[in-house]
Each structure stands twice: as structure tokens, then as C-alpha cells.
PDB file of N, CA and C in Angstrom:
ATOM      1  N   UNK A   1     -47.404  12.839 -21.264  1.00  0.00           N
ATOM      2  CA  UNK A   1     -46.953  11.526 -20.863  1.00  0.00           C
ATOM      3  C   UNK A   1     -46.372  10.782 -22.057  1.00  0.00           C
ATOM      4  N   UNK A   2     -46.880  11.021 -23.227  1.00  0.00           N
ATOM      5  CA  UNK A   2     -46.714  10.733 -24.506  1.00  0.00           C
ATOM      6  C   UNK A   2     -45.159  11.047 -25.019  1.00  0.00           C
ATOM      7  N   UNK A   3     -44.792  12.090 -24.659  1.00  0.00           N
ATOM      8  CA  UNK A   3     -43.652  12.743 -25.232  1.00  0.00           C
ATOM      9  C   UNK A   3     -42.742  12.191 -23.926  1.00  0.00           C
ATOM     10  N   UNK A   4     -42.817  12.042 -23.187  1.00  0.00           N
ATOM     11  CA  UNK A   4     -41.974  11.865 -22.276  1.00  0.00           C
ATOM     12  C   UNK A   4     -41.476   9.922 -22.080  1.00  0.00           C
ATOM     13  N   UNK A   5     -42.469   9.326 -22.570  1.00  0.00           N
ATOM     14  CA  UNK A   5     -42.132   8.116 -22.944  1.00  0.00           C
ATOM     15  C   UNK A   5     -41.751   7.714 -23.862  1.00  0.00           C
ATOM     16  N   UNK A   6     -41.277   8.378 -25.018  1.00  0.00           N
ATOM     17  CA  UNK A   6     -41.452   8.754 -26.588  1.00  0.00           C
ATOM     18  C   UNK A   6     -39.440   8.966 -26.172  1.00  0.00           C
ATOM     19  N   UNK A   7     -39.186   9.573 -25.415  1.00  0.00           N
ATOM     20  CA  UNK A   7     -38.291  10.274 -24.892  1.00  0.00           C
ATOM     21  C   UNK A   7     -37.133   9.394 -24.005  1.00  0.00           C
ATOM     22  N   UNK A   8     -38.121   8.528 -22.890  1.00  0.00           N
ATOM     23  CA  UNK A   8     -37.362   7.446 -22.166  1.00  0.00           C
ATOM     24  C   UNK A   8     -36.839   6.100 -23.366  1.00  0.00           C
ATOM     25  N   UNK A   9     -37.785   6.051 -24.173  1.00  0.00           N
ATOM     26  CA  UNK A   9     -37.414   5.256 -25.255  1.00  0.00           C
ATOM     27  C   UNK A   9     -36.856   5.462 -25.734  1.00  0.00           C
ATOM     28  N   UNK A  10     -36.587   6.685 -26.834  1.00  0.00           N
ATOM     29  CA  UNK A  10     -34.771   7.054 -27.505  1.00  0.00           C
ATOM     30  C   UNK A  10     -33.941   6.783 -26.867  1.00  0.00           C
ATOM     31  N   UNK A  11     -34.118   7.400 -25.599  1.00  0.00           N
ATOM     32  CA  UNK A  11     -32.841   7.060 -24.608  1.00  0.00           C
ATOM     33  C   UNK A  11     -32.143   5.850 -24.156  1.00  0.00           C
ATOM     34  N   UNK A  12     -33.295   4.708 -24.068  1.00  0.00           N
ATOM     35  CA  UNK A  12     -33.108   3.681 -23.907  1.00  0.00           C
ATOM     36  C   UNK A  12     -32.331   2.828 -25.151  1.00  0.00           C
ATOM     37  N   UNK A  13     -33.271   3.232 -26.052  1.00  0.00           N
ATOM     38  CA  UNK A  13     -32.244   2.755 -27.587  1.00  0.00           C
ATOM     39  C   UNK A  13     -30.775   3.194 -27.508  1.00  0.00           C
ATOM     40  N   UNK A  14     -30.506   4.240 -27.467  1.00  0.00           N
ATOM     41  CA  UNK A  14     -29.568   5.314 -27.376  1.00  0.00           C
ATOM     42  C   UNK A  14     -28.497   4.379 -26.775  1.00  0.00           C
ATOM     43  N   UNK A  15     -28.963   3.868 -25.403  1.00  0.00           N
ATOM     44  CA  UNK A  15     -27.786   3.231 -24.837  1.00  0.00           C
ATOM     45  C   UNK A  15     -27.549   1.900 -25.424  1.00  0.00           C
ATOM     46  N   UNK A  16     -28.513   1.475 -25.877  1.00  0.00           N
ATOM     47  CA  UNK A  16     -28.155   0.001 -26.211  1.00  0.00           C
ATOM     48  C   UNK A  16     -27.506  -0.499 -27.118  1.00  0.00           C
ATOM     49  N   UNK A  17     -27.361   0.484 -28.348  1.00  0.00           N
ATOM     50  CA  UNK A  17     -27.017   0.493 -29.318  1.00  0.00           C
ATOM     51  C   UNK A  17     -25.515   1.550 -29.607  1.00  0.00           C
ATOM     52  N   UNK A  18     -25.239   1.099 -31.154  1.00  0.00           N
ATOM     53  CA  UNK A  18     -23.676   1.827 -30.803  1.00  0.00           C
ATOM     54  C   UNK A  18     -24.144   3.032 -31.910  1.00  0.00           C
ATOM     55  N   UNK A  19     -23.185   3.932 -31.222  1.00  0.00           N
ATOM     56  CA  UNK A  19     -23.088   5.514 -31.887  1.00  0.00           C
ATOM     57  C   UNK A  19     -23.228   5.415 -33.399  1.00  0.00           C
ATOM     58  N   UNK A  20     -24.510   6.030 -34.431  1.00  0.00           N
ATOM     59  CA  UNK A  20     -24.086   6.115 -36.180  1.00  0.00           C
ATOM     60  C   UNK A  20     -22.947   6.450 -36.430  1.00  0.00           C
ATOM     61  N   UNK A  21     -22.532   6.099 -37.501  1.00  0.00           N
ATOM     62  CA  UNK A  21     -21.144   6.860 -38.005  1.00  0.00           C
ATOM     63  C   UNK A  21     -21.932   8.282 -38.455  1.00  0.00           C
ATOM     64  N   UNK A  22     -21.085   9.125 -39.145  1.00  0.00           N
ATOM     65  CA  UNK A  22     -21.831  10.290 -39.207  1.00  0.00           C
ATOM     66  C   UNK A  22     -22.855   9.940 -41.072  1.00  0.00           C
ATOM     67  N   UNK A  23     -22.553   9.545 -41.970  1.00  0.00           N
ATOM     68  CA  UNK A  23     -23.605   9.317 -42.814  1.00  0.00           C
ATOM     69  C   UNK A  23     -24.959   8.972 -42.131  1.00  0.00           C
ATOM     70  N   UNK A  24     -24.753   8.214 -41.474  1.00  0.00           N
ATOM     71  CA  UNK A  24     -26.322   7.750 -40.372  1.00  0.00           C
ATOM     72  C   UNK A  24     -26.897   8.866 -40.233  1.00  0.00           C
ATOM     73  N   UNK A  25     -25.428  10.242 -39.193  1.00  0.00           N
ATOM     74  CA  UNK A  25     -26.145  10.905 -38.882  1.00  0.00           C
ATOM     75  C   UNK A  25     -26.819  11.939 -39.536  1.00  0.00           C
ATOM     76  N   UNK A  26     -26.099  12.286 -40.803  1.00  0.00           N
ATOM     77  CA  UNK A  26     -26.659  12.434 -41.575  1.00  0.00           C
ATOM     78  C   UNK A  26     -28.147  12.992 -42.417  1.00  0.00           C
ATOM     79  N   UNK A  27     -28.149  11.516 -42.752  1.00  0.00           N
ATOM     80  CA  UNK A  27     -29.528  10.765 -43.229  1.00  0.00           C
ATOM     81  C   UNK A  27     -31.054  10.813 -42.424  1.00  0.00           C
ATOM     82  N   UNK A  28     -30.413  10.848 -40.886  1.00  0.00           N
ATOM     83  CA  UNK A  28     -31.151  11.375 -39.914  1.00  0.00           C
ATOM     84  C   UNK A  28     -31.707  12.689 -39.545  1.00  0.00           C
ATOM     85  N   UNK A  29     -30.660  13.780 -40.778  1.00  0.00           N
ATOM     86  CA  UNK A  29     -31.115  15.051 -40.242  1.00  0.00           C
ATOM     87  C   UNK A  29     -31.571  15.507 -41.451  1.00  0.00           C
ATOM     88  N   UNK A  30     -31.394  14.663 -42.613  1.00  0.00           N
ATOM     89  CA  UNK A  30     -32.024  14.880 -43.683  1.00  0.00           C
ATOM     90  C   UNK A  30     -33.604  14.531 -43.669  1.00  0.00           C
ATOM     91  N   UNK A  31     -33.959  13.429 -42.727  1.00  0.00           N
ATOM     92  CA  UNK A  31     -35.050  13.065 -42.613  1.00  0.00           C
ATOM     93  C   UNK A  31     -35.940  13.817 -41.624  1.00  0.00           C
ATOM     94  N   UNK A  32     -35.150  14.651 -41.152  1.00  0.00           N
ATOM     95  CA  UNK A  32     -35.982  15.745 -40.080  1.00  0.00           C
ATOM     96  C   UNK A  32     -36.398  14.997 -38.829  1.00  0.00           C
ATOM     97  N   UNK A  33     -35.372  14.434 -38.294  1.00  0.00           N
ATOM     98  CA  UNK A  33     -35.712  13.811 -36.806  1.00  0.00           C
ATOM     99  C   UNK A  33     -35.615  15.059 -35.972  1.00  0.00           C
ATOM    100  N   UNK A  34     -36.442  15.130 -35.510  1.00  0.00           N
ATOM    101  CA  UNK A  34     -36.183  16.731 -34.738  1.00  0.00           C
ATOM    102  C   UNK A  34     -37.124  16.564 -33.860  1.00  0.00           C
ATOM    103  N   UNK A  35     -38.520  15.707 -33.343  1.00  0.00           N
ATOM    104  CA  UNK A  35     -39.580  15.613 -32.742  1.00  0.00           C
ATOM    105  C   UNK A  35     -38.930  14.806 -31.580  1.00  0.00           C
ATOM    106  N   UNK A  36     -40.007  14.671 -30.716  1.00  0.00           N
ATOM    107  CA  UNK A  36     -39.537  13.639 -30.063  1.00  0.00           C
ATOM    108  C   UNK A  36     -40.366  12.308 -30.118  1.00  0.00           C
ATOM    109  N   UNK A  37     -41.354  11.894 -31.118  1.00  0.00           N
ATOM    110  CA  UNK A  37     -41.966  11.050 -31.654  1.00  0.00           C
ATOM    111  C   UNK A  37     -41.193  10.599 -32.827  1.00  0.00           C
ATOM    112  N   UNK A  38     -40.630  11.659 -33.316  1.00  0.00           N
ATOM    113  CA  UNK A  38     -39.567  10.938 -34.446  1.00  0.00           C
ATOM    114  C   UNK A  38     -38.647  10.489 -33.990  1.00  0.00           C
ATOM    115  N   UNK A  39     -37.791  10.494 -32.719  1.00  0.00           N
ATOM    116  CA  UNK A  39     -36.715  10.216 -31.753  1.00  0.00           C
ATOM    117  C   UNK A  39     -37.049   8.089 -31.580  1.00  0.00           C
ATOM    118  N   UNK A  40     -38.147   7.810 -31.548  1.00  0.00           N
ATOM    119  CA  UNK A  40     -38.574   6.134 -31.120  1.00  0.00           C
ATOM    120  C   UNK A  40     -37.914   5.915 -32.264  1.00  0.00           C
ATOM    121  N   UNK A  41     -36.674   4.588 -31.537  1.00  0.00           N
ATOM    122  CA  UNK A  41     -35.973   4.057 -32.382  1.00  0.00           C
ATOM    123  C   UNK A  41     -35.121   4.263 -33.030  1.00  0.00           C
ATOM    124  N   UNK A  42     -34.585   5.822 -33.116  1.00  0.00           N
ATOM    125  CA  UNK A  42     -33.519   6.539 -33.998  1.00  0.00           C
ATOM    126  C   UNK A  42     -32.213   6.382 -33.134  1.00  0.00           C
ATOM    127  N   UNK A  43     -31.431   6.691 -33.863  1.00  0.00           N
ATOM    128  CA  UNK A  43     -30.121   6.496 -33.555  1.00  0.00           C
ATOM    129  C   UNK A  43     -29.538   8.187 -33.322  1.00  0.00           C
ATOM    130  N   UNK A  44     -28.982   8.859 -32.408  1.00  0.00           N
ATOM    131  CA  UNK A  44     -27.963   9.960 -32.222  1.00  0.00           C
ATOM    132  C   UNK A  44     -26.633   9.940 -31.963  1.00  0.00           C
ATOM    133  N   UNK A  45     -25.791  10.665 -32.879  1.00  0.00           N
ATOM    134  CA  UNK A  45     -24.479  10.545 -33.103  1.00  0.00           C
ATOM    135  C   UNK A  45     -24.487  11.622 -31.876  1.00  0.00           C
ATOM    136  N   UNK A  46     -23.340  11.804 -30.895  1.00  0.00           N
ATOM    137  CA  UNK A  46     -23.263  12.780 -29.617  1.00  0.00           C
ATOM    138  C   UNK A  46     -22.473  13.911 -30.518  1.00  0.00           C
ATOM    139  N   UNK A  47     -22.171  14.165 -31.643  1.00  0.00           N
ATOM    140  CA  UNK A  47     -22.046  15.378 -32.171  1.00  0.00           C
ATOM    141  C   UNK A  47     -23.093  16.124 -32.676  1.00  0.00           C
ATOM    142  N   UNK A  48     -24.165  15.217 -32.552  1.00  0.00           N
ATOM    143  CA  UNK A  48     -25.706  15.676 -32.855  1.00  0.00           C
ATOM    144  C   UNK A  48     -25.629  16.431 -31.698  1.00  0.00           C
ATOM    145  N   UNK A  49     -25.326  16.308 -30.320  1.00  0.00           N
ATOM    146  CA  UNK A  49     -26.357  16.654 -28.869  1.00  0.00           C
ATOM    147  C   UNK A  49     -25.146  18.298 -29.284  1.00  0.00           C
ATOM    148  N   UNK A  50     -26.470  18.812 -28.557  1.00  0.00           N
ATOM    149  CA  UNK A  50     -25.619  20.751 -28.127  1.00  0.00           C
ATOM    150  C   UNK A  50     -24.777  20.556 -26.965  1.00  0.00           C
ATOM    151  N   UNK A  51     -23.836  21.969 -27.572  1.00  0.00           N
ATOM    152  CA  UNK A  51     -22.298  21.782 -26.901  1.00  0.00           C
ATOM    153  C   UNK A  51     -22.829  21.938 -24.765  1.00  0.00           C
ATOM    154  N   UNK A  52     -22.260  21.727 -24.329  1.00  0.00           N
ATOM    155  CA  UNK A  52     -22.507  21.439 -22.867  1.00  0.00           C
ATOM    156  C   UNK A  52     -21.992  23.261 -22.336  1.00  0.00           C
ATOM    157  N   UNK A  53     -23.132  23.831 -21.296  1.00  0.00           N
ATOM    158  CA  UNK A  53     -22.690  25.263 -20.721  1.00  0.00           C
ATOM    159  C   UNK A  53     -21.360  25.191 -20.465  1.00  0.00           C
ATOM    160  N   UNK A  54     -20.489  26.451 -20.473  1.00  0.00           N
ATOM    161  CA  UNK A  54     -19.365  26.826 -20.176  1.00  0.00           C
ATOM    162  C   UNK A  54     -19.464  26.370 -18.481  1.00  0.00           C
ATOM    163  N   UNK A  55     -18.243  25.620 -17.624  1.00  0.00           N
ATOM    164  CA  UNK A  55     -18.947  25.494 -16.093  1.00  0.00           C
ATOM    165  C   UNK A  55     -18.499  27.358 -15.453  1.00  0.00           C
ATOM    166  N   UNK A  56     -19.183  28.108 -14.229  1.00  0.00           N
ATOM    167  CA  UNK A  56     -18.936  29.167 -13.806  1.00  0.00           C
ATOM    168  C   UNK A  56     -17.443  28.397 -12.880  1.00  0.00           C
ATOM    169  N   UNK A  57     -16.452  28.822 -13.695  1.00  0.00           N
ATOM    170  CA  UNK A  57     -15.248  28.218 -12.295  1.00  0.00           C
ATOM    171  C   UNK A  57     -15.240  29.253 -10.999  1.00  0.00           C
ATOM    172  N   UNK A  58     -15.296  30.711 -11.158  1.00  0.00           N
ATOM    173  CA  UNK A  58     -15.251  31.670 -10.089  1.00  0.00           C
ATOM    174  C   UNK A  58     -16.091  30.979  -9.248  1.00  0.00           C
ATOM    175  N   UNK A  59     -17.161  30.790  -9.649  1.00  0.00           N
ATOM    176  CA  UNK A  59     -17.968  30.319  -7.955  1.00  0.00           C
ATOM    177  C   UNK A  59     -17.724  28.951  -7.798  1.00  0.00           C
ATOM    178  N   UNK A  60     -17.279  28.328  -8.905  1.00  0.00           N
ATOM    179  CA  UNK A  60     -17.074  26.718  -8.166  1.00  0.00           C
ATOM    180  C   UNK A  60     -15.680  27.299  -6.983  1.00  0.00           C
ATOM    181  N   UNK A  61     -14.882  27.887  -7.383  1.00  0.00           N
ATOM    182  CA  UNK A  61     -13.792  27.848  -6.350  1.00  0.00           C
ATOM    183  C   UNK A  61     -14.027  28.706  -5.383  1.00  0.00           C
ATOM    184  N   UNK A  62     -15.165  29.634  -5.507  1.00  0.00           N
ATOM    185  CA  UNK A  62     -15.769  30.377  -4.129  1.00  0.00           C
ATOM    186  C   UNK A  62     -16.366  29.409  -3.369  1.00  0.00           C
ATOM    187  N   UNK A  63     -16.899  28.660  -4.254  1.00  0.00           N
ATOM    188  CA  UNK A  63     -17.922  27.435  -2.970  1.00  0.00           C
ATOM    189  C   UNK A  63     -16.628  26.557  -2.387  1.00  0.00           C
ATOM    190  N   UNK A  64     -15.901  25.949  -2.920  1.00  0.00           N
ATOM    191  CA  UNK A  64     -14.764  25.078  -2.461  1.00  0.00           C
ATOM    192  C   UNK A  64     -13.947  25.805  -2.048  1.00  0.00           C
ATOM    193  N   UNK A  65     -13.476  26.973  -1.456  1.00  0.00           N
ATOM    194  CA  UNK A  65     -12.780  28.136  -0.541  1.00  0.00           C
ATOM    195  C   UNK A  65     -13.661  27.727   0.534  1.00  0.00           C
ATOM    196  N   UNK A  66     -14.667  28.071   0.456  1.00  0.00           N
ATOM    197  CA  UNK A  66     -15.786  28.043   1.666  1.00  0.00           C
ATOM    198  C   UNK A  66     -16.166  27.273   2.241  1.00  0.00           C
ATOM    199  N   UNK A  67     -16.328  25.767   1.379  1.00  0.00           N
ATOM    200  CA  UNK A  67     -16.389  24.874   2.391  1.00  0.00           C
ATOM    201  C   UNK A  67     -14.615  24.407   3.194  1.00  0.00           C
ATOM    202  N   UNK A  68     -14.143  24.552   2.348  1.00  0.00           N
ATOM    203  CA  UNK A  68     -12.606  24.431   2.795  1.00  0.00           C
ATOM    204  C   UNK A  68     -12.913  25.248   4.121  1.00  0.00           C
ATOM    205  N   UNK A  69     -12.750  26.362   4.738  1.00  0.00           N
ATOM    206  CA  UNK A  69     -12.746  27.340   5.316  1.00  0.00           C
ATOM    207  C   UNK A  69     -13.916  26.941   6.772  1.00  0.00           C
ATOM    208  N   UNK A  70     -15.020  26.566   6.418  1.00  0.00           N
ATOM    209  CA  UNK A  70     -15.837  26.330   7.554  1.00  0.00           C
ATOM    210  C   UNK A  70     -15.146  24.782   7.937  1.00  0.00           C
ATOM    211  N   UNK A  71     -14.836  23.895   6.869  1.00  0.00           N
ATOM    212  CA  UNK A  71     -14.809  22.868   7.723  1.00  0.00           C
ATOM    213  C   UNK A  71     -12.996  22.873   8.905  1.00  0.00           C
ATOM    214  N   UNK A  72     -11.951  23.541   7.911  1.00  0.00           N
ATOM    215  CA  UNK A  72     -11.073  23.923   9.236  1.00  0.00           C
ATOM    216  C   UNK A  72     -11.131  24.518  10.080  1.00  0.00           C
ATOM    217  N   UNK A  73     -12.295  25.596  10.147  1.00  0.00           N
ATOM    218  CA  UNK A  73     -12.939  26.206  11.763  1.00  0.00           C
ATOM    219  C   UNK A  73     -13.515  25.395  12.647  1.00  0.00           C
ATOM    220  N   UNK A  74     -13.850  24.377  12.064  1.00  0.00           N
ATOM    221  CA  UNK A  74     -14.562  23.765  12.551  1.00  0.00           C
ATOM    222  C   UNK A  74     -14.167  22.135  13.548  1.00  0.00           C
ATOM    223  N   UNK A  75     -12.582  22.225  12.603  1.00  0.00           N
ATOM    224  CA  UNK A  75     -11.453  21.122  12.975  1.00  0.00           C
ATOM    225  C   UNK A  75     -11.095  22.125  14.382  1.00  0.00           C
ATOM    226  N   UNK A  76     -10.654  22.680  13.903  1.00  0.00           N
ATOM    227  CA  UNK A  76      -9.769  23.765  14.930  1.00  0.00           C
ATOM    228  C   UNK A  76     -10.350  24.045  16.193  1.00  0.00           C
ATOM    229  N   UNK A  77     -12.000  24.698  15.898  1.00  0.00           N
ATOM    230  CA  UNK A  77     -12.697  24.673  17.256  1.00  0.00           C
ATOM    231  C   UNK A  77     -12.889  23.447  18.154  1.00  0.00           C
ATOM    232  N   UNK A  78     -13.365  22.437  17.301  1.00  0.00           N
ATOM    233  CA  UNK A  78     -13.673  21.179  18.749  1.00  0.00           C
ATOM    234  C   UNK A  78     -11.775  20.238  18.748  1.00  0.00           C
ATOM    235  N   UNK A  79     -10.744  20.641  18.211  1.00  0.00           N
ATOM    236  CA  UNK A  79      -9.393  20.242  18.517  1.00  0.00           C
ATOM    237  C   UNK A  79      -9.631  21.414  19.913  1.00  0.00           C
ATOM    238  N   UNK A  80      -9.496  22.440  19.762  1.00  0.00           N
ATOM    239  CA  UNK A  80      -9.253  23.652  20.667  1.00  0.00           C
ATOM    240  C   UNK A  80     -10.161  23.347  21.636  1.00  0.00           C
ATOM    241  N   UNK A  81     -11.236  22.980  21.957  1.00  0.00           N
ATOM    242  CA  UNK A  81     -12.197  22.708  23.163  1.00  0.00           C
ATOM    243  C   UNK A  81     -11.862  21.795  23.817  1.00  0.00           C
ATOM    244  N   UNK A  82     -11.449  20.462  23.228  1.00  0.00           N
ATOM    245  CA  UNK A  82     -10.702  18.856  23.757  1.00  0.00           C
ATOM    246  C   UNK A  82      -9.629  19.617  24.196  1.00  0.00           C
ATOM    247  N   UNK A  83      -8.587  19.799  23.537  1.00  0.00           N
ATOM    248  CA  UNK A  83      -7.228  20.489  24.397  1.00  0.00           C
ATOM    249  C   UNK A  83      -7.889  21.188  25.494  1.00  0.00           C
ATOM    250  N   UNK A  84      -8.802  22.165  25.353  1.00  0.00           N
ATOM    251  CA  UNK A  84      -8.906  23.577  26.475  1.00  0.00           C
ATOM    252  C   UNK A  84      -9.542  22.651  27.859  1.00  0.00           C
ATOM    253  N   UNK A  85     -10.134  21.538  27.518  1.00  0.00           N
ATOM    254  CA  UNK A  85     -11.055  20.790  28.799  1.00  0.00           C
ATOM    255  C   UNK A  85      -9.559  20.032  29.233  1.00  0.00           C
ATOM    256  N   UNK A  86      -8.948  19.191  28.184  1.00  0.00           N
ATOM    257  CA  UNK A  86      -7.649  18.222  29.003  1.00  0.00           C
ATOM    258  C   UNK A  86      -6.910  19.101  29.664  1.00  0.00           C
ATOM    259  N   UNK A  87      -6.303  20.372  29.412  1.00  0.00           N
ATOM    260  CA  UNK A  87      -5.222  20.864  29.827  1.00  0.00           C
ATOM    261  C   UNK A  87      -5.738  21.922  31.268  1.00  0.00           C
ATOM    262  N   UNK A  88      -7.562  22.213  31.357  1.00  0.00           N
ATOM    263  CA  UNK A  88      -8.097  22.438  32.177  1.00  0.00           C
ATOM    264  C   UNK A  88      -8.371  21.845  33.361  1.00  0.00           C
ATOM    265  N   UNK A  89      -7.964  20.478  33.105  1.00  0.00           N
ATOM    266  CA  UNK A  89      -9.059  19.279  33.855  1.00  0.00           C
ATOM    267  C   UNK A  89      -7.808  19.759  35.256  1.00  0.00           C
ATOM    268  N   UNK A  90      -8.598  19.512  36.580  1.00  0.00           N
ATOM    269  CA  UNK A  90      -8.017  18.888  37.773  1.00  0.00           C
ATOM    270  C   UNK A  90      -6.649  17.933  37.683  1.00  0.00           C
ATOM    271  N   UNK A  91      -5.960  17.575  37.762  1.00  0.00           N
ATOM    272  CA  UNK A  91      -4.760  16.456  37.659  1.00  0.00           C
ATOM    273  C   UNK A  91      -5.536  15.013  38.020  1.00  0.00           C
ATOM    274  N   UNK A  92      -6.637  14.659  39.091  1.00  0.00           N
ATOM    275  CA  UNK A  92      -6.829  13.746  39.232  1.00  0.00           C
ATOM    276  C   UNK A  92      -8.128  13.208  38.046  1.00  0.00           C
ATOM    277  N   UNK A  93      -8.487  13.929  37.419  1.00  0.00           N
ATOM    278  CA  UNK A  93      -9.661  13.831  36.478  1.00  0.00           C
ATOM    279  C   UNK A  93     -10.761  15.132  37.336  1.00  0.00           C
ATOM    280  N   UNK A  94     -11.836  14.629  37.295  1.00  0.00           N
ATOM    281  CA  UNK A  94     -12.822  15.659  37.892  1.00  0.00           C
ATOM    282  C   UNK A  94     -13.049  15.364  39.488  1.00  0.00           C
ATOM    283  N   UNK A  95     -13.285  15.863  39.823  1.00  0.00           N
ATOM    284  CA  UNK A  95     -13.526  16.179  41.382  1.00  0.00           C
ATOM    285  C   UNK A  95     -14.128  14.610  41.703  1.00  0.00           C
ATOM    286  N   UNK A  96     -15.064  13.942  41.198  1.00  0.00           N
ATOM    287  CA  UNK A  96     -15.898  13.006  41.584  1.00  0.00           C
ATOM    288  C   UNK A  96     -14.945  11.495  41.460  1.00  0.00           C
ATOM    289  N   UNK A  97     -13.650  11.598  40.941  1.00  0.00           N
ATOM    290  CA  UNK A  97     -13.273  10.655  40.716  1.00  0.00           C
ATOM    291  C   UNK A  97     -12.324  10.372  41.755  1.00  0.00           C
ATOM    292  N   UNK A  98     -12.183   9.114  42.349  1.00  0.00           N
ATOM    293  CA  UNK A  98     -10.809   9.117  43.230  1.00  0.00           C
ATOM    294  C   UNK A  98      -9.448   9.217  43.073  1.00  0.00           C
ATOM    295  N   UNK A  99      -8.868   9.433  43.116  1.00  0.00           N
ATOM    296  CA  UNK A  99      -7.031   9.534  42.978  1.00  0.00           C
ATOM    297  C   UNK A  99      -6.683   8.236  43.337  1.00  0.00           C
ATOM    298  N   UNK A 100      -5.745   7.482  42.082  1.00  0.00           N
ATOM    299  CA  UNK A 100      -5.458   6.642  42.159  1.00  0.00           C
ATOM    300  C   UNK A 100      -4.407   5.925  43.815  1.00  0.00           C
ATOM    301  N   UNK A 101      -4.612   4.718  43.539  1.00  0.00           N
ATOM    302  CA  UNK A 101      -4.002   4.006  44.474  1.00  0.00           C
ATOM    303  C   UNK A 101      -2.332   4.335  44.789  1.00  0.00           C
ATOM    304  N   UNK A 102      -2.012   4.804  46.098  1.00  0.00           N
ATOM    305  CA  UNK A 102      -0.726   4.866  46.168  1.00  0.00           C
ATOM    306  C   UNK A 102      -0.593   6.487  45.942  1.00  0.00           C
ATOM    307  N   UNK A 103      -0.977   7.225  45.720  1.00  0.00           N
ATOM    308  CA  UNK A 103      -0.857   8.892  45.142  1.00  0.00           C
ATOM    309  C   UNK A 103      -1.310   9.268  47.042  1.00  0.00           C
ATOM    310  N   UNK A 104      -0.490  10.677  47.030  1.00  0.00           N
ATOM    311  CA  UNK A 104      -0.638  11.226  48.168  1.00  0.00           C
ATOM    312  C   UNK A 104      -2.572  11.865  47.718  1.00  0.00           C
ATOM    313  N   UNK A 105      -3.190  12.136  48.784  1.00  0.00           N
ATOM    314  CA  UNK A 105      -4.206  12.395  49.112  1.00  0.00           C
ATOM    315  C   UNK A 105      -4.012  14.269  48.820  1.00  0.00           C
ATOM    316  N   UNK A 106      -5.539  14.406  47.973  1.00  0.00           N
ATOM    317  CA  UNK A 106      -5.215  16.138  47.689  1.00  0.00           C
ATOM    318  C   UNK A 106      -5.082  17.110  48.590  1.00  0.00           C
ATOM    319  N   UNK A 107      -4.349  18.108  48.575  1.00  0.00           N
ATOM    320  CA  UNK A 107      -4.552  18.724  49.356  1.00  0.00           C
ATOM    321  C   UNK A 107      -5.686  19.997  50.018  1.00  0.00           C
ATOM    322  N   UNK A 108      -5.900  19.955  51.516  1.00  0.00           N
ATOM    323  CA  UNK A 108      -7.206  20.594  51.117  1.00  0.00           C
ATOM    324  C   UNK A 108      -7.494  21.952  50.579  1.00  0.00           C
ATOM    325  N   UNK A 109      -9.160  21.921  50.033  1.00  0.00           N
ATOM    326  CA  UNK A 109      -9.090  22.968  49.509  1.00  0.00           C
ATOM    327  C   UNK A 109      -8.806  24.810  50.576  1.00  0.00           C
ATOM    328  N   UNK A 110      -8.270  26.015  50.387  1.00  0.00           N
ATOM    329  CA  UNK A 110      -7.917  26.708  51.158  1.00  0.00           C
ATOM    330  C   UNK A 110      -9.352  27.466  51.555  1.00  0.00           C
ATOM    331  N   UNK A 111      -9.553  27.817  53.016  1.00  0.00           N
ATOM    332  CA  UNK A 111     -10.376  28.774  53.070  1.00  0.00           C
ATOM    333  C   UNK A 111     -11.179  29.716  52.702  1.00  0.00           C
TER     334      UNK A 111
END
């Protein structure tokens, strides 16, 4: 709990305050800040912090293919179901509805 509040506190400094020039940073690594009890109150230059992972691009653009891909199946299927019911429907709407005013009366159904 110790180290981890020890920890929210650099961080907090960290932001509040502006970046060492590099003598600061320096002086800081001469002094062996390296703990995270030595971290309360210190200052870090961001050429101090380690370089950031390489990102994997192959699977970022496998995942963004894929969602690309389900979500236009997914356009396509309920576009394709709305069309397949309108262009299915009865002319007057569904059976339960009346045919408007003035329209000849349907004809009946055949034997």
C-alpha cells in the first residue's frame, strides 16, 4: 500500500510540475532515484521513462478488417430483410389491414 501511494504521489507531482531540463535529470540519476520511495517529490524528465512497445500493426489491421467485415454483414443482412418483407408484403399492407378508400375491393382468393 506503501509503494503504491509512494507511486500515486510522484505521479501526482509529475503532473503538476514542469518537465527538469536534463541537468535535473541528471543529478537525479546521479542520486540513484530508482525506488519508488525515492520517486516522493522527484521530478522525471520523459526521456527518463522506457521507450513505449513496438504496436503489433498485423493484428491491429486483422481486428479492424474484421470488425469492418461483420459490421457490413450485418448492414447488408437487416437492409436485405426490410427490402425482402417490403417488396414481399401484399400491395394492400398485410391481410388485416383495409384497402384504402376508393381502391377496387381485392380480388377473391382462388379455390
Amino acid at each position: 500500500a506503501r509503494a503504491t501511494a509512494a507511486c500515486s504521489s510522484a505521479t501526482l507531482s509529475l503532473m503538476s510540475r514542469e518537465i527538469p531540463t536534463s541537468a535535473e535529470a541528471e543529478a537525479l540519476r546521479s542520486r540513484g532515484v530508482h525506488e519508488s520511495s525515492d520517486l516522493e517529490g522527484a521530478e522525471i524528465a520523459i526521456k527518463d521513462l522506457p521507450a513505449l512497445p513496438q504496436p503489433h500493426r498485423c493484428e491491429q489491421l486483422s481486428e479492424s478488417m474484421l470488425g469492418i467485415t461483420v459490421v457490413s454483414l450485418l448492414i447488408a443482412l437487416f437492409v436485405g430483410l426490410t427490402q425482402g418483407v417490403a417488396v414481399g408484403a401484399p400491395p394492400y399492407g398485410a391481410e388485416w389491414l383495409p384497402p384504402p378508400r376508393g381502391a377496387p375491393p381485392p380480388p377473391p382468393p382462388p379455390p
